[in-house]
């Protein structure tokens, strides 16, 4: 019951040796030859294993020393963390919409079921595995070996950070970048100011790229994402000198927003700016009226959208709600 095997009766070592010699004498010449070969092969294998232990395997990251390997491992984990952060931002939006639909439809489902469904639909684990493989440039086995070889606190924080970002995103909560350090000058008020400026710059960039053109919704989504990141990077660099020119400025800024969203009063202020942004998009993007003639067959890219001119859109937004626009 305890799992401990019963003790076997012991035998004196001399008696065991005598018994072995007697058994060897009873073997035929062929059996003795086979046994000798087996003993020699086993000895050669043992010697080979001992010698191979003395030689270190080449580093999966191409490092010459253990310290150099650890330094590269930590740096690459940071790169993978930033890429996965962007993925989790998208998953968080999907999770919020899904949860809102479930609540509106009054569907009886547990939190565990929602998380499992979202993880499967968004292919969270698959995306994380792909990112790690592409960034580190090594196999899953090599990645596991690196984890075993480097177990310091910084490495563990990055590895645990993947789980934290995944958990928050599936829960509909804005994720925070692992090991992020938010500059002191990036206060709540400045974060809101940057958000408003980002949306204004984003509108100008959209018009510069596709103003007056008809594009598909898929193309529009790509343009929106690129313009928003560029606008955010410019606004952050101008207002927060500590983040100017940094590759992770976008991730640090949105991590600050995620942190401030947990503080009292901040979500309401951000919602006001988001609503203004939505009205800007509603005026900027208009669907063309269907023609009387036979319409073309729909494509996989989705319906087309026409992009209006930005100045008129921004002016109309300001006229619609000058107080909210001024606060933004």
PDB file of C-alpha atoms in Angstrom:
ATOM      1  CA  UNK A   1       0.000   0.000   0.000  1.00  0.00           C
ATOM      2  CA  UNK A   2       2.886   2.364   0.715  1.00  0.00           C
ATOM      3  CA  UNK A   3       4.430   1.689  -2.691  1.00  0.00           C
ATOM      4  CA  UNK A   4       7.626   0.252  -1.194  1.00  0.00           C
ATOM      5  CA  UNK A   5       8.644  -3.058  -2.698  1.00  0.00           C
ATOM      6  CA  UNK A   6       9.222  -5.966  -0.244  1.00  0.00           C
ATOM      7  CA  UNK A   7      12.881  -6.681   0.572  1.00  0.00           C
ATOM      8  CA  UNK A   8      14.474  -9.624  -1.228  1.00  0.00           C
ATOM      9  CA  UNK A   9      16.504 -12.247   0.700  1.00  0.00           C
ATOM     10  CA  UNK A  10      20.195 -11.333   0.631  1.00  0.00           C
ATOM     11  CA  UNK A  11      23.022 -13.644  -0.417  1.00  0.00           C
ATOM     12  CA  UNK A  12      26.706 -13.473   0.509  1.00  0.00           C
ATOM     13  CA  UNK A  13      28.854 -11.846  -2.268  1.00  0.00           C
ATOM     14  CA  UNK A  14      31.255 -14.811  -2.386  1.00  0.00           C
ATOM     15  CA  UNK A  15      28.355 -17.193  -2.865  1.00  0.00           C
ATOM     16  CA  UNK A  16      26.988 -15.048  -5.720  1.00  0.00           C
ATOM     17  CA  UNK A  17      30.403 -14.976  -7.469  1.00  0.00           C
ATOM     18  CA  UNK A  18      30.792 -18.759  -7.124  1.00  0.00           C
ATOM     19  CA  UNK A  19      27.352 -19.289  -8.550  1.00  0.00           C
ATOM     20  CA  UNK A  20      28.191 -17.000 -11.531  1.00  0.00           C
ATOM     21  CA  UNK A  21      31.383 -18.937 -12.330  1.00  0.00           C
ATOM     22  CA  UNK A  22      29.513 -22.229 -12.152  1.00  0.00           C
ATOM     23  CA  UNK A  23      26.897 -20.895 -14.576  1.00  0.00           C
ATOM     24  CA  UNK A  24      29.637 -19.644 -16.952  1.00  0.00           C
ATOM     25  CA  UNK A  25      31.341 -23.064 -16.954  1.00  0.00           C
ATOM     26  CA  UNK A  26      28.072 -24.673 -17.987  1.00  0.00           C
ATOM     27  CA  UNK A  27      27.831 -22.536 -21.148  1.00  0.00           C
ATOM     28  CA  UNK A  28      28.943 -23.801 -24.553  1.00  0.00           C
ATOM     29  CA  UNK A  29      31.817 -22.203 -26.459  1.00  0.00           C
ATOM     30  CA  UNK A  30      29.416 -20.288 -28.722  1.00  0.00           C
ATOM     31  CA  UNK A  31      27.466 -18.938 -25.748  1.00  0.00           C
ATOM     32  CA  UNK A  32      30.701 -17.917 -24.040  1.00  0.00           C
ATOM     33  CA  UNK A  33      31.847 -16.058 -27.169  1.00  0.00           C
ATOM     34  CA  UNK A  34      28.527 -14.211 -27.433  1.00  0.00           C
ATOM     35  CA  UNK A  35      28.715 -13.286 -23.756  1.00  0.00           C
ATOM     36  CA  UNK A  36      32.283 -11.971 -24.143  1.00  0.00           C
ATOM     37  CA  UNK A  37      31.213  -9.822 -27.142  1.00  0.00           C
ATOM     38  CA  UNK A  38      28.290  -8.445 -25.158  1.00  0.00           C
ATOM     39  CA  UNK A  39      30.574  -7.505 -22.264  1.00  0.00           C
ATOM     40  CA  UNK A  40      33.064  -5.792 -24.608  1.00  0.00           C
ATOM     41  CA  UNK A  41      30.282  -3.873 -26.393  1.00  0.00           C
ATOM     42  CA  UNK A  42      28.788  -2.746 -23.105  1.00  0.00           C
ATOM     43  CA  UNK A  43      32.190  -1.529 -21.933  1.00  0.00           C
ATOM     44  CA  UNK A  44      32.790   0.386 -25.162  1.00  0.00           C
ATOM     45  CA  UNK A  45      29.334   1.993 -24.877  1.00  0.00           C
ATOM     46  CA  UNK A  46      30.025   3.015 -21.288  1.00  0.00           C
ATOM     47  CA  UNK A  47      33.379   4.563 -22.216  1.00  0.00           C
ATOM     48  CA  UNK A  48      31.723   6.462 -25.117  1.00  0.00           C
ATOM     49  CA  UNK A  49      29.035   7.837 -22.829  1.00  0.00           C
ATOM     50  CA  UNK A  50      31.630   9.015 -20.312  1.00  0.00           C
ATOM     51  CA  UNK A  51      33.671  10.720 -23.015  1.00  0.00           C
ATOM     52  CA  UNK A  52      30.604  12.396 -24.573  1.00  0.00           C
ATOM     53  CA  UNK A  53      29.653  13.857 -21.218  1.00  0.00           C
ATOM     54  CA  UNK A  54      32.908  15.755 -21.203  1.00  0.00           C
ATOM     55  CA  UNK A  55      32.109  17.472 -24.501  1.00  0.00           C
ATOM     56  CA  UNK A  56      29.511  20.296 -24.429  1.00  0.00           C
ATOM     57  CA  UNK A  57      26.832  20.335 -27.111  1.00  0.00           C
ATOM     58  CA  UNK A  58      26.831  23.339 -29.453  1.00  0.00           C
ATOM     59  CA  UNK A  59      24.606  26.110 -28.166  1.00  0.00           C
ATOM     60  CA  UNK A  60      21.200  26.302 -29.940  1.00  0.00           C
ATOM     61  CA  UNK A  61      21.722  30.078 -30.065  1.00  0.00           C
ATOM     62  CA  UNK A  62      25.273  29.884 -31.440  1.00  0.00           C
ATOM     63  CA  UNK A  63      26.850  31.238 -28.250  1.00  0.00           C
ATOM     64  CA  UNK A  64      30.455  30.482 -27.320  1.00  0.00           C
ATOM     65  CA  UNK A  65      29.951  30.579 -23.552  1.00  0.00           C
ATOM     66  CA  UNK A  66      27.152  29.884 -21.099  1.00  0.00           C
ATOM     67  CA  UNK A  67      26.923  33.548 -20.110  1.00  0.00           C
ATOM     68  CA  UNK A  68      26.682  34.628 -23.732  1.00  0.00           C
ATOM     69  CA  UNK A  69      23.945  32.048 -24.328  1.00  0.00           C
ATOM     70  CA  UNK A  70      21.965  33.309 -21.336  1.00  0.00           C
ATOM     71  CA  UNK A  71      22.284  36.917 -22.508  1.00  0.00           C
ATOM     72  CA  UNK A  72      20.996  36.012 -25.974  1.00  0.00           C
ATOM     73  CA  UNK A  73      18.232  33.863 -24.503  1.00  0.00           C
ATOM     74  CA  UNK A  74      16.953  36.704 -22.322  1.00  0.00           C
ATOM     75  CA  UNK A  75      17.104  39.189 -25.208  1.00  0.00           C
ATOM     76  CA  UNK A  76      15.190  36.858 -27.529  1.00  0.00           C
ATOM     77  CA  UNK A  77      12.603  36.141 -24.838  1.00  0.00           C
ATOM     78  CA  UNK A  78      12.020  39.890 -24.655  1.00  0.00           C
ATOM     79  CA  UNK A  79      11.474  40.036 -28.428  1.00  0.00           C
ATOM     80  CA  UNK A  80       9.071  37.098 -28.281  1.00  0.00           C
ATOM     81  CA  UNK A  81       7.236  38.717 -25.377  1.00  0.00           C
ATOM     82  CA  UNK A  82       6.659  41.909 -27.390  1.00  0.00           C
ATOM     83  CA  UNK A  83       5.309  39.966 -30.355  1.00  0.00           C
ATOM     84  CA  UNK A  84       3.019  37.899 -28.168  1.00  0.00           C
ATOM     85  CA  UNK A  85       1.813  41.082 -26.445  1.00  0.00           C
ATOM     86  CA  UNK A  86       0.469  42.361 -29.780  1.00  0.00           C
ATOM     87  CA  UNK A  87      -1.273  39.026 -30.346  1.00  0.00           C
ATOM     88  CA  UNK A  88      -2.832  39.185 -26.874  1.00  0.00           C
ATOM     89  CA  UNK A  89      -4.129  42.701 -27.532  1.00  0.00           C
ATOM     90  CA  UNK A  90      -6.103  41.320 -30.461  1.00  0.00           C
ATOM     91  CA  UNK A  91      -7.301  38.320 -28.460  1.00  0.00           C
ATOM     92  CA  UNK A  92      -8.486  40.635 -25.690  1.00  0.00           C
ATOM     93  CA  UNK A  93     -10.731  42.518 -28.120  1.00  0.00           C
ATOM     94  CA  UNK A  94     -12.193  39.266 -29.426  1.00  0.00           C
ATOM     95  CA  UNK A  95     -12.758  38.037 -25.869  1.00  0.00           C
ATOM     96  CA  UNK A  96     -14.573  41.225 -24.863  1.00  0.00           C
ATOM     97  CA  UNK A  97     -16.915  41.011 -27.846  1.00  0.00           C
ATOM     98  CA  UNK A  98     -17.571  37.311 -27.253  1.00  0.00           C
ATOM     99  CA  UNK A  99     -18.346  37.866 -23.598  1.00  0.00           C
ATOM    100  CA  UNK A 100     -20.671  40.758 -24.442  1.00  0.00           C
ATOM    101  CA  UNK A 101     -22.529  38.568 -26.943  1.00  0.00           C
ATOM    102  CA  UNK A 102     -22.826  35.761 -24.411  1.00  0.00           C
ATOM    103  CA  UNK A 103     -24.202  38.143 -21.808  1.00  0.00           C
ATOM    104  CA  UNK A 104     -26.648  39.723 -24.262  1.00  0.00           C
ATOM    105  CA  UNK A 105     -27.882  36.310 -25.393  1.00  0.00           C
ATOM    106  CA  UNK A 106     -28.150  35.108 -21.787  1.00  0.00           C
ATOM    107  CA  UNK A 107     -26.290  31.918 -22.654  1.00  0.00           C
ATOM    108  CA  UNK A 108     -25.566  29.667 -19.704  1.00  0.00           C
ATOM    109  CA  UNK A 109     -21.881  28.867 -19.857  1.00  0.00           C
ATOM    110  CA  UNK A 110     -19.163  28.676 -17.222  1.00  0.00           C
ATOM    111  CA  UNK A 111     -16.035  30.813 -17.108  1.00  0.00           C
ATOM    112  CA  UNK A 112     -13.877  27.745 -17.714  1.00  0.00           C
ATOM    113  CA  UNK A 113     -15.871  26.890 -20.847  1.00  0.00           C
ATOM    114  CA  UNK A 114     -15.547  30.432 -22.173  1.00  0.00           C
ATOM    115  CA  UNK A 115     -11.786  30.416 -21.661  1.00  0.00           C
ATOM    116  CA  UNK A 116     -11.385  27.005 -23.262  1.00  0.00           C
ATOM    117  CA  UNK A 117     -13.467  28.017 -26.284  1.00  0.00           C
ATOM    118  CA  UNK A 118     -11.602  31.298 -26.774  1.00  0.00           C
ATOM    119  CA  UNK A 119      -8.219  29.600 -26.433  1.00  0.00           C
ATOM    120  CA  UNK A 120      -9.202  27.070 -29.088  1.00  0.00           C
ATOM    121  CA  UNK A 121     -10.798  29.544 -31.478  1.00  0.00           C
ATOM    122  CA  UNK A 122      -7.945  32.042 -31.230  1.00  0.00           C
ATOM    123  CA  UNK A 123      -5.304  29.275 -31.327  1.00  0.00           C
ATOM    124  CA  UNK A 124      -3.401  30.957 -28.509  1.00  0.00           C
ATOM    125  CA  UNK A 125      -0.959  28.121 -27.778  1.00  0.00           C
ATOM    126  CA  UNK A 126      -0.233  27.609 -31.470  1.00  0.00           C
ATOM    127  CA  UNK A 127       0.510  31.303 -31.976  1.00  0.00           C
ATOM    128  CA  UNK A 128       2.815  31.392 -28.950  1.00  0.00           C
ATOM    129  CA  UNK A 129       4.690  28.307 -30.153  1.00  0.00           C
ATOM    130  CA  UNK A 130       5.105  29.826 -33.623  1.00  0.00           C
ATOM    131  CA  UNK A 131       6.434  33.088 -32.202  1.00  0.00           C
ATOM    132  CA  UNK A 132       8.974  31.347 -29.957  1.00  0.00           C
ATOM    133  CA  UNK A 133      10.170  29.125 -32.796  1.00  0.00           C
ATOM    134  CA  UNK A 134      10.559  32.049 -35.207  1.00  0.00           C
ATOM    135  CA  UNK A 135      12.223  34.418 -32.733  1.00  0.00           C
ATOM    136  CA  UNK A 136      14.637  31.925 -31.131  1.00  0.00           C
ATOM    137  CA  UNK A 137      15.258  30.027 -34.360  1.00  0.00           C
ATOM    138  CA  UNK A 138      15.458  26.662 -32.620  1.00  0.00           C
ATOM    139  CA  UNK A 139      13.331  23.550 -32.129  1.00  0.00           C
ATOM    140  CA  UNK A 140      10.971  22.841 -29.228  1.00  0.00           C
ATOM    141  CA  UNK A 141      13.551  20.440 -27.799  1.00  0.00           C
ATOM    142  CA  UNK A 142      16.268  23.099 -27.866  1.00  0.00           C
ATOM    143  CA  UNK A 143      13.897  25.594 -26.209  1.00  0.00           C
ATOM    144  CA  UNK A 144      13.186  23.086 -23.450  1.00  0.00           C
ATOM    145  CA  UNK A 145      16.921  22.543 -22.994  1.00  0.00           C
ATOM    146  CA  UNK A 146      17.510  26.289 -22.717  1.00  0.00           C
ATOM    147  CA  UNK A 147      14.843  26.543 -20.025  1.00  0.00           C
ATOM    148  CA  UNK A 148      16.511  23.795 -18.008  1.00  0.00           C
ATOM    149  CA  UNK A 149      19.955  25.363 -18.372  1.00  0.00           C
ATOM    150  CA  UNK A 150      18.919  28.897 -17.405  1.00  0.00           C
ATOM    151  CA  UNK A 151      16.578  29.032 -14.433  1.00  0.00           C
ATOM    152  CA  UNK A 152      17.332  32.468 -12.980  1.00  0.00           C
ATOM    153  CA  UNK A 153      14.604  34.892 -11.942  1.00  0.00           C
ATOM    154  CA  UNK A 154      14.689  37.011 -15.104  1.00  0.00           C
ATOM    155  CA  UNK A 155      14.171  34.005 -17.376  1.00  0.00           C
ATOM    156  CA  UNK A 156      11.383  32.650 -15.164  1.00  0.00           C
ATOM    157  CA  UNK A 157       9.656  36.038 -15.219  1.00  0.00           C
ATOM    158  CA  UNK A 158       9.577  36.052 -19.021  1.00  0.00           C
ATOM    159  CA  UNK A 159       8.300  32.481 -19.200  1.00  0.00           C
ATOM    160  CA  UNK A 160       5.596  33.157 -16.614  1.00  0.00           C
ATOM    161  CA  UNK A 161       4.746  36.405 -18.399  1.00  0.00           C
ATOM    162  CA  UNK A 162       3.529  34.487 -21.445  1.00  0.00           C
ATOM    163  CA  UNK A 163       0.956  32.760 -19.240  1.00  0.00           C
ATOM    164  CA  UNK A 164      -0.080  36.009 -17.547  1.00  0.00           C
ATOM    165  CA  UNK A 165      -0.639  37.824 -20.852  1.00  0.00           C
ATOM    166  CA  UNK A 166      -2.563  34.849 -22.202  1.00  0.00           C
ATOM    167  CA  UNK A 167      -4.745  34.635 -19.107  1.00  0.00           C
ATOM    168  CA  UNK A 168      -5.593  38.345 -19.111  1.00  0.00           C
ATOM    169  CA  UNK A 169      -6.345  38.450 -22.835  1.00  0.00           C
ATOM    170  CA  UNK A 170      -8.698  35.464 -22.735  1.00  0.00           C
ATOM    171  CA  UNK A 171     -10.389  37.053 -19.720  1.00  0.00           C
ATOM    172  CA  UNK A 172     -11.069  40.213 -21.738  1.00  0.00           C
ATOM    173  CA  UNK A 173      -8.544  42.232 -19.710  1.00  0.00           C
ATOM    174  CA  UNK A 174      -5.871  44.366 -21.389  1.00  0.00           C
ATOM    175  CA  UNK A 175      -2.507  42.575 -21.039  1.00  0.00           C
ATOM    176  CA  UNK A 176       0.712  44.100 -19.730  1.00  0.00           C
ATOM    177  CA  UNK A 177       4.114  43.521 -21.280  1.00  0.00           C
ATOM    178  CA  UNK A 178       6.397  41.289 -19.238  1.00  0.00           C
ATOM    179  CA  UNK A 179       9.177  43.086 -17.331  1.00  0.00           C
ATOM    180  CA  UNK A 180       7.796  46.432 -18.510  1.00  0.00           C
ATOM    181  CA  UNK A 181       9.116  49.604 -16.860  1.00  0.00           C
ATOM    182  CA  UNK A 182       6.758  52.553 -17.230  1.00  0.00           C
ATOM    183  CA  UNK A 183       8.531  55.962 -17.124  1.00  0.00           C
ATOM    184  CA  UNK A 184       7.514  58.211 -14.249  1.00  0.00           C
ATOM    185  CA  UNK A 185       6.558  61.043 -16.611  1.00  0.00           C
ATOM    186  CA  UNK A 186       3.950  58.829 -18.322  1.00  0.00           C
ATOM    187  CA  UNK A 187       1.150  59.752 -15.927  1.00  0.00           C
ATOM    188  CA  UNK A 188      -2.578  59.032 -16.288  1.00  0.00           C
ATOM    189  CA  UNK A 189      -3.314  62.505 -17.681  1.00  0.00           C
ATOM    190  CA  UNK A 190      -0.456  62.311 -20.170  1.00  0.00           C
ATOM    191  CA  UNK A 191      -1.553  58.821 -21.259  1.00  0.00           C
ATOM    192  CA  UNK A 192      -5.029  60.175 -22.068  1.00  0.00           C
ATOM    193  CA  UNK A 193      -3.557  63.149 -23.908  1.00  0.00           C
ATOM    194  CA  UNK A 194      -1.371  60.851 -26.001  1.00  0.00           C
ATOM    195  CA  UNK A 195      -4.382  58.663 -26.800  1.00  0.00           C
ATOM    196  CA  UNK A 196      -6.344  61.635 -28.153  1.00  0.00           C
ATOM    197  CA  UNK A 197      -3.374  62.821 -30.211  1.00  0.00           C
ATOM    198  CA  UNK A 198      -2.846  59.300 -31.518  1.00  0.00           C
ATOM    199  CA  UNK A 199      -6.401  59.128 -32.848  1.00  0.00           C
ATOM    200  CA  UNK A 200      -6.028  62.511 -34.578  1.00  0.00           C
ATOM    201  CA  UNK A 201      -2.730  61.535 -36.204  1.00  0.00           C
ATOM    202  CA  UNK A 202      -4.188  58.172 -37.150  1.00  0.00           C
ATOM    203  CA  UNK A 203      -7.060  59.836 -39.056  1.00  0.00           C
ATOM    204  CA  UNK A 204      -4.630  62.021 -40.995  1.00  0.00           C
ATOM    205  CA  UNK A 205      -2.463  59.046 -41.921  1.00  0.00           C
ATOM    206  CA  UNK A 206      -5.477  57.024 -43.079  1.00  0.00           C
ATOM    207  CA  UNK A 207      -6.576  59.805 -45.416  1.00  0.00           C
ATOM    208  CA  UNK A 208      -3.028  60.189 -46.758  1.00  0.00           C
ATOM    209  CA  UNK A 209      -2.949  56.512 -47.685  1.00  0.00           C
ATOM    210  CA  UNK A 210      -6.452  55.744 -48.901  1.00  0.00           C
ATOM    211  CA  UNK A 211      -8.355  59.036 -49.001  1.00  0.00           C
ATOM    212  CA  UNK A 212     -11.114  58.963 -51.630  1.00  0.00           C
ATOM    213  CA  UNK A 213     -10.408  55.358 -52.594  1.00  0.00           C
ATOM    214  CA  UNK A 214     -12.606  52.301 -52.271  1.00  0.00           C
ATOM    215  CA  UNK A 215     -10.926  49.437 -50.441  1.00  0.00           C
ATOM    216  CA  UNK A 216     -12.035  46.163 -48.936  1.00  0.00           C
ATOM    217  CA  UNK A 217     -12.613  45.741 -45.231  1.00  0.00           C
ATOM    218  CA  UNK A 218      -9.597  43.444 -44.990  1.00  0.00           C
ATOM    219  CA  UNK A 219      -7.363  46.082 -46.565  1.00  0.00           C
ATOM    220  CA  UNK A 220      -8.908  48.713 -44.334  1.00  0.00           C
ATOM    221  CA  UNK A 221      -8.144  46.664 -41.231  1.00  0.00           C
ATOM    222  CA  UNK A 222      -4.480  46.422 -42.237  1.00  0.00           C
ATOM    223  CA  UNK A 223      -4.290  50.154 -42.932  1.00  0.00           C
ATOM    224  CA  UNK A 224      -5.941  51.005 -39.609  1.00  0.00           C
ATOM    225  CA  UNK A 225      -3.522  48.823 -37.665  1.00  0.00           C
ATOM    226  CA  UNK A 226      -0.428  50.236 -39.374  1.00  0.00           C
ATOM    227  CA  UNK A 227      -1.583  53.861 -39.102  1.00  0.00           C
ATOM    228  CA  UNK A 228      -2.500  53.476 -35.453  1.00  0.00           C
ATOM    229  CA  UNK A 229       0.906  52.048 -34.503  1.00  0.00           C
ATOM    230  CA  UNK A 230       2.746  54.754 -36.434  1.00  0.00           C
ATOM    231  CA  UNK A 231       0.601  57.516 -34.920  1.00  0.00           C
ATOM    232  CA  UNK A 232       1.008  56.120 -31.412  1.00  0.00           C
ATOM    233  CA  UNK A 233       4.788  55.854 -31.778  1.00  0.00           C
ATOM    234  CA  UNK A 234       4.990  59.484 -32.949  1.00  0.00           C
ATOM    235  CA  UNK A 235       2.766  60.792 -30.151  1.00  0.00           C
ATOM    236  CA  UNK A 236       4.615  58.815 -27.475  1.00  0.00           C
ATOM    237  CA  UNK A 237       8.043  59.864 -28.752  1.00  0.00           C
ATOM    238  CA  UNK A 238       7.019  63.525 -28.704  1.00  0.00           C
ATOM    239  CA  UNK A 239       5.429  63.495 -25.242  1.00  0.00           C
ATOM    240  CA  UNK A 240       7.658  60.959 -23.438  1.00  0.00           C
ATOM    241  CA  UNK A 241      11.357  61.569 -24.210  1.00  0.00           C
ATOM    242  CA  UNK A 242      12.355  58.427 -22.294  1.00  0.00           C
ATOM    243  CA  UNK A 243      10.542  56.320 -24.922  1.00  0.00           C
ATOM    244  CA  UNK A 244      11.637  58.282 -27.993  1.00  0.00           C
ATOM    245  CA  UNK A 245      13.140  56.003 -30.624  1.00  0.00           C
ATOM    246  CA  UNK A 246      12.628  52.830 -28.582  1.00  0.00           C
ATOM    247  CA  UNK A 247      11.373  49.741 -30.402  1.00  0.00           C
ATOM    248  CA  UNK A 248       9.007  48.887 -27.558  1.00  0.00           C
ATOM    249  CA  UNK A 249       7.456  52.351 -27.123  1.00  0.00           C
ATOM    250  CA  UNK A 250       4.065  51.153 -28.389  1.00  0.00           C
ATOM    251  CA  UNK A 251       4.014  48.162 -26.021  1.00  0.00           C
ATOM    252  CA  UNK A 252       5.153  50.216 -23.018  1.00  0.00           C
ATOM    253  CA  UNK A 253       2.480  52.840 -23.638  1.00  0.00           C
ATOM    254  CA  UNK A 254      -0.348  50.314 -23.920  1.00  0.00           C
ATOM    255  CA  UNK A 255       0.948  48.512 -20.845  1.00  0.00           C
ATOM    256  CA  UNK A 256       0.597  51.827 -19.008  1.00  0.00           C
ATOM    257  CA  UNK A 257      -2.978  52.117 -20.272  1.00  0.00           C
ATOM    258  CA  UNK A 258      -3.675  48.575 -19.050  1.00  0.00           C
ATOM    259  CA  UNK A 259      -2.314  49.477 -15.623  1.00  0.00           C
ATOM    260  CA  UNK A 260      -4.310  52.705 -15.375  1.00  0.00           C
ATOM    261  CA  UNK A 261      -7.511  50.965 -16.495  1.00  0.00           C
ATOM    262  CA  UNK A 262      -7.494  49.244 -13.098  1.00  0.00           C
ATOM    263  CA  UNK A 263      -7.601  52.594 -11.282  1.00  0.00           C
ATOM    264  CA  UNK A 264     -10.753  54.390 -10.285  1.00  0.00           C
ATOM    265  CA  UNK A 265     -12.017  57.045 -12.691  1.00  0.00           C
ATOM    266  CA  UNK A 266      -9.613  56.268 -15.535  1.00  0.00           C
ATOM    267  CA  UNK A 267     -11.870  53.856 -17.513  1.00  0.00           C
ATOM    268  CA  UNK A 268     -14.615  56.499 -17.779  1.00  0.00           C
ATOM    269  CA  UNK A 269     -12.179  59.106 -19.106  1.00  0.00           C
ATOM    270  CA  UNK A 270     -10.780  56.697 -21.658  1.00  0.00           C
ATOM    271  CA  UNK A 271     -14.251  55.629 -22.735  1.00  0.00           C
ATOM    272  CA  UNK A 272     -15.052  59.258 -23.576  1.00  0.00           C
ATOM    273  CA  UNK A 273     -12.050  59.433 -25.907  1.00  0.00           C
ATOM    274  CA  UNK A 274     -12.858  56.040 -27.435  1.00  0.00           C
ATOM    275  CA  UNK A 275     -16.404  57.192 -28.208  1.00  0.00           C
ATOM    276  CA  UNK A 276     -15.077  60.267 -30.009  1.00  0.00           C
ATOM    277  CA  UNK A 277     -12.753  57.974 -31.963  1.00  0.00           C
ATOM    278  CA  UNK A 278     -15.666  55.761 -32.949  1.00  0.00           C
ATOM    279  CA  UNK A 279     -17.662  58.742 -34.192  1.00  0.00           C
ATOM    280  CA  UNK A 280     -14.669  59.842 -36.250  1.00  0.00           C
ATOM    281  CA  UNK A 281     -14.525  56.429 -37.889  1.00  0.00           C
ATOM    282  CA  UNK A 282     -18.284  56.411 -38.464  1.00  0.00           C
ATOM    283  CA  UNK A 283     -18.021  59.668 -40.418  1.00  0.00           C
ATOM    284  CA  UNK A 284     -14.783  58.761 -42.146  1.00  0.00           C
ATOM    285  CA  UNK A 285     -15.896  55.388 -43.486  1.00  0.00           C
ATOM    286  CA  UNK A 286     -19.080  55.188 -45.507  1.00  0.00           C
ATOM    287  CA  UNK A 287     -20.406  52.299 -47.565  1.00  0.00           C
ATOM    288  CA  UNK A 288     -21.246  53.030 -51.219  1.00  0.00           C
ATOM    289  CA  UNK A 289     -24.919  52.867 -52.166  1.00  0.00           C
ATOM    290  CA  UNK A 290     -25.821  49.734 -54.163  1.00  0.00           C
ATOM    291  CA  UNK A 291     -26.130  50.411 -57.898  1.00  0.00           C
ATOM    292  CA  UNK A 292     -29.310  49.692 -59.803  1.00  0.00           C
ATOM    293  CA  UNK A 293     -27.425  47.441 -62.188  1.00  0.00           C
ATOM    294  CA  UNK A 294     -26.428  43.900 -61.347  1.00  0.00           C
ATOM    295  CA  UNK A 295     -23.901  43.963 -58.546  1.00  0.00           C
ATOM    296  CA  UNK A 296     -20.633  42.162 -58.786  1.00  0.00           C
ATOM    297  CA  UNK A 297     -20.219  38.843 -57.007  1.00  0.00           C
ATOM    298  CA  UNK A 298     -18.980  39.279 -53.426  1.00  0.00           C
ATOM    299  CA  UNK A 299     -15.340  38.512 -52.746  1.00  0.00           C
ATOM    300  CA  UNK A 300     -13.642  36.930 -49.781  1.00  0.00           C
ATOM    301  CA  UNK A 301     -12.217  40.334 -48.858  1.00  0.00           C
ATOM    302  CA  UNK A 302     -15.638  41.565 -47.792  1.00  0.00           C
ATOM    303  CA  UNK A 303     -17.611  44.679 -48.783  1.00  0.00           C
ATOM    304  CA  UNK A 304     -15.865  47.814 -49.915  1.00  0.00           C
ATOM    305  CA  UNK A 305     -15.624  51.044 -47.925  1.00  0.00           C
ATOM    306  CA  UNK A 306     -15.060  54.602 -49.070  1.00  0.00           C
ATOM    307  CA  UNK A 307     -12.763  56.821 -47.021  1.00  0.00           C
ATOM    308  CA  UNK A 308     -13.884  60.417 -46.556  1.00  0.00           C
ATOM    309  CA  UNK A 309     -11.642  63.462 -46.196  1.00  0.00           C
ATOM    310  CA  UNK A 310     -10.239  63.904 -42.703  1.00  0.00           C
ATOM    311  CA  UNK A 311     -10.635  67.698 -42.157  1.00  0.00           C
ATOM    312  CA  UNK A 312     -14.387  67.583 -42.663  1.00  0.00           C
ATOM    313  CA  UNK A 313     -14.665  64.531 -40.452  1.00  0.00           C
ATOM    314  CA  UNK A 314     -12.694  66.056 -37.595  1.00  0.00           C
ATOM    315  CA  UNK A 315     -14.586  69.325 -37.864  1.00  0.00           C
ATOM    316  CA  UNK A 316     -17.923  67.508 -37.796  1.00  0.00           C
ATOM    317  CA  UNK A 317     -16.809  65.585 -34.730  1.00  0.00           C
ATOM    318  CA  UNK A 318     -15.804  68.753 -32.928  1.00  0.00           C
ATOM    319  CA  UNK A 319     -19.139  70.380 -33.765  1.00  0.00           C
ATOM    320  CA  UNK A 320     -21.027  67.321 -32.608  1.00  0.00           C
ATOM    321  CA  UNK A 321     -19.448  67.290 -29.157  1.00  0.00           C
ATOM    322  CA  UNK A 322     -17.086  70.233 -28.518  1.00  0.00           C
ATOM    323  CA  UNK A 323     -16.798  69.579 -24.781  1.00  0.00           C
ATOM    324  CA  UNK A 324     -15.803  65.967 -25.207  1.00  0.00           C
ATOM    325  CA  UNK A 325     -13.399  66.834 -28.021  1.00  0.00           C
ATOM    326  CA  UNK A 326     -11.726  69.537 -25.923  1.00  0.00           C
ATOM    327  CA  UNK A 327     -11.288  67.186 -22.984  1.00  0.00           C
ATOM    328  CA  UNK A 328      -9.807  64.560 -25.306  1.00  0.00           C
TER     329      UNK A 328
END
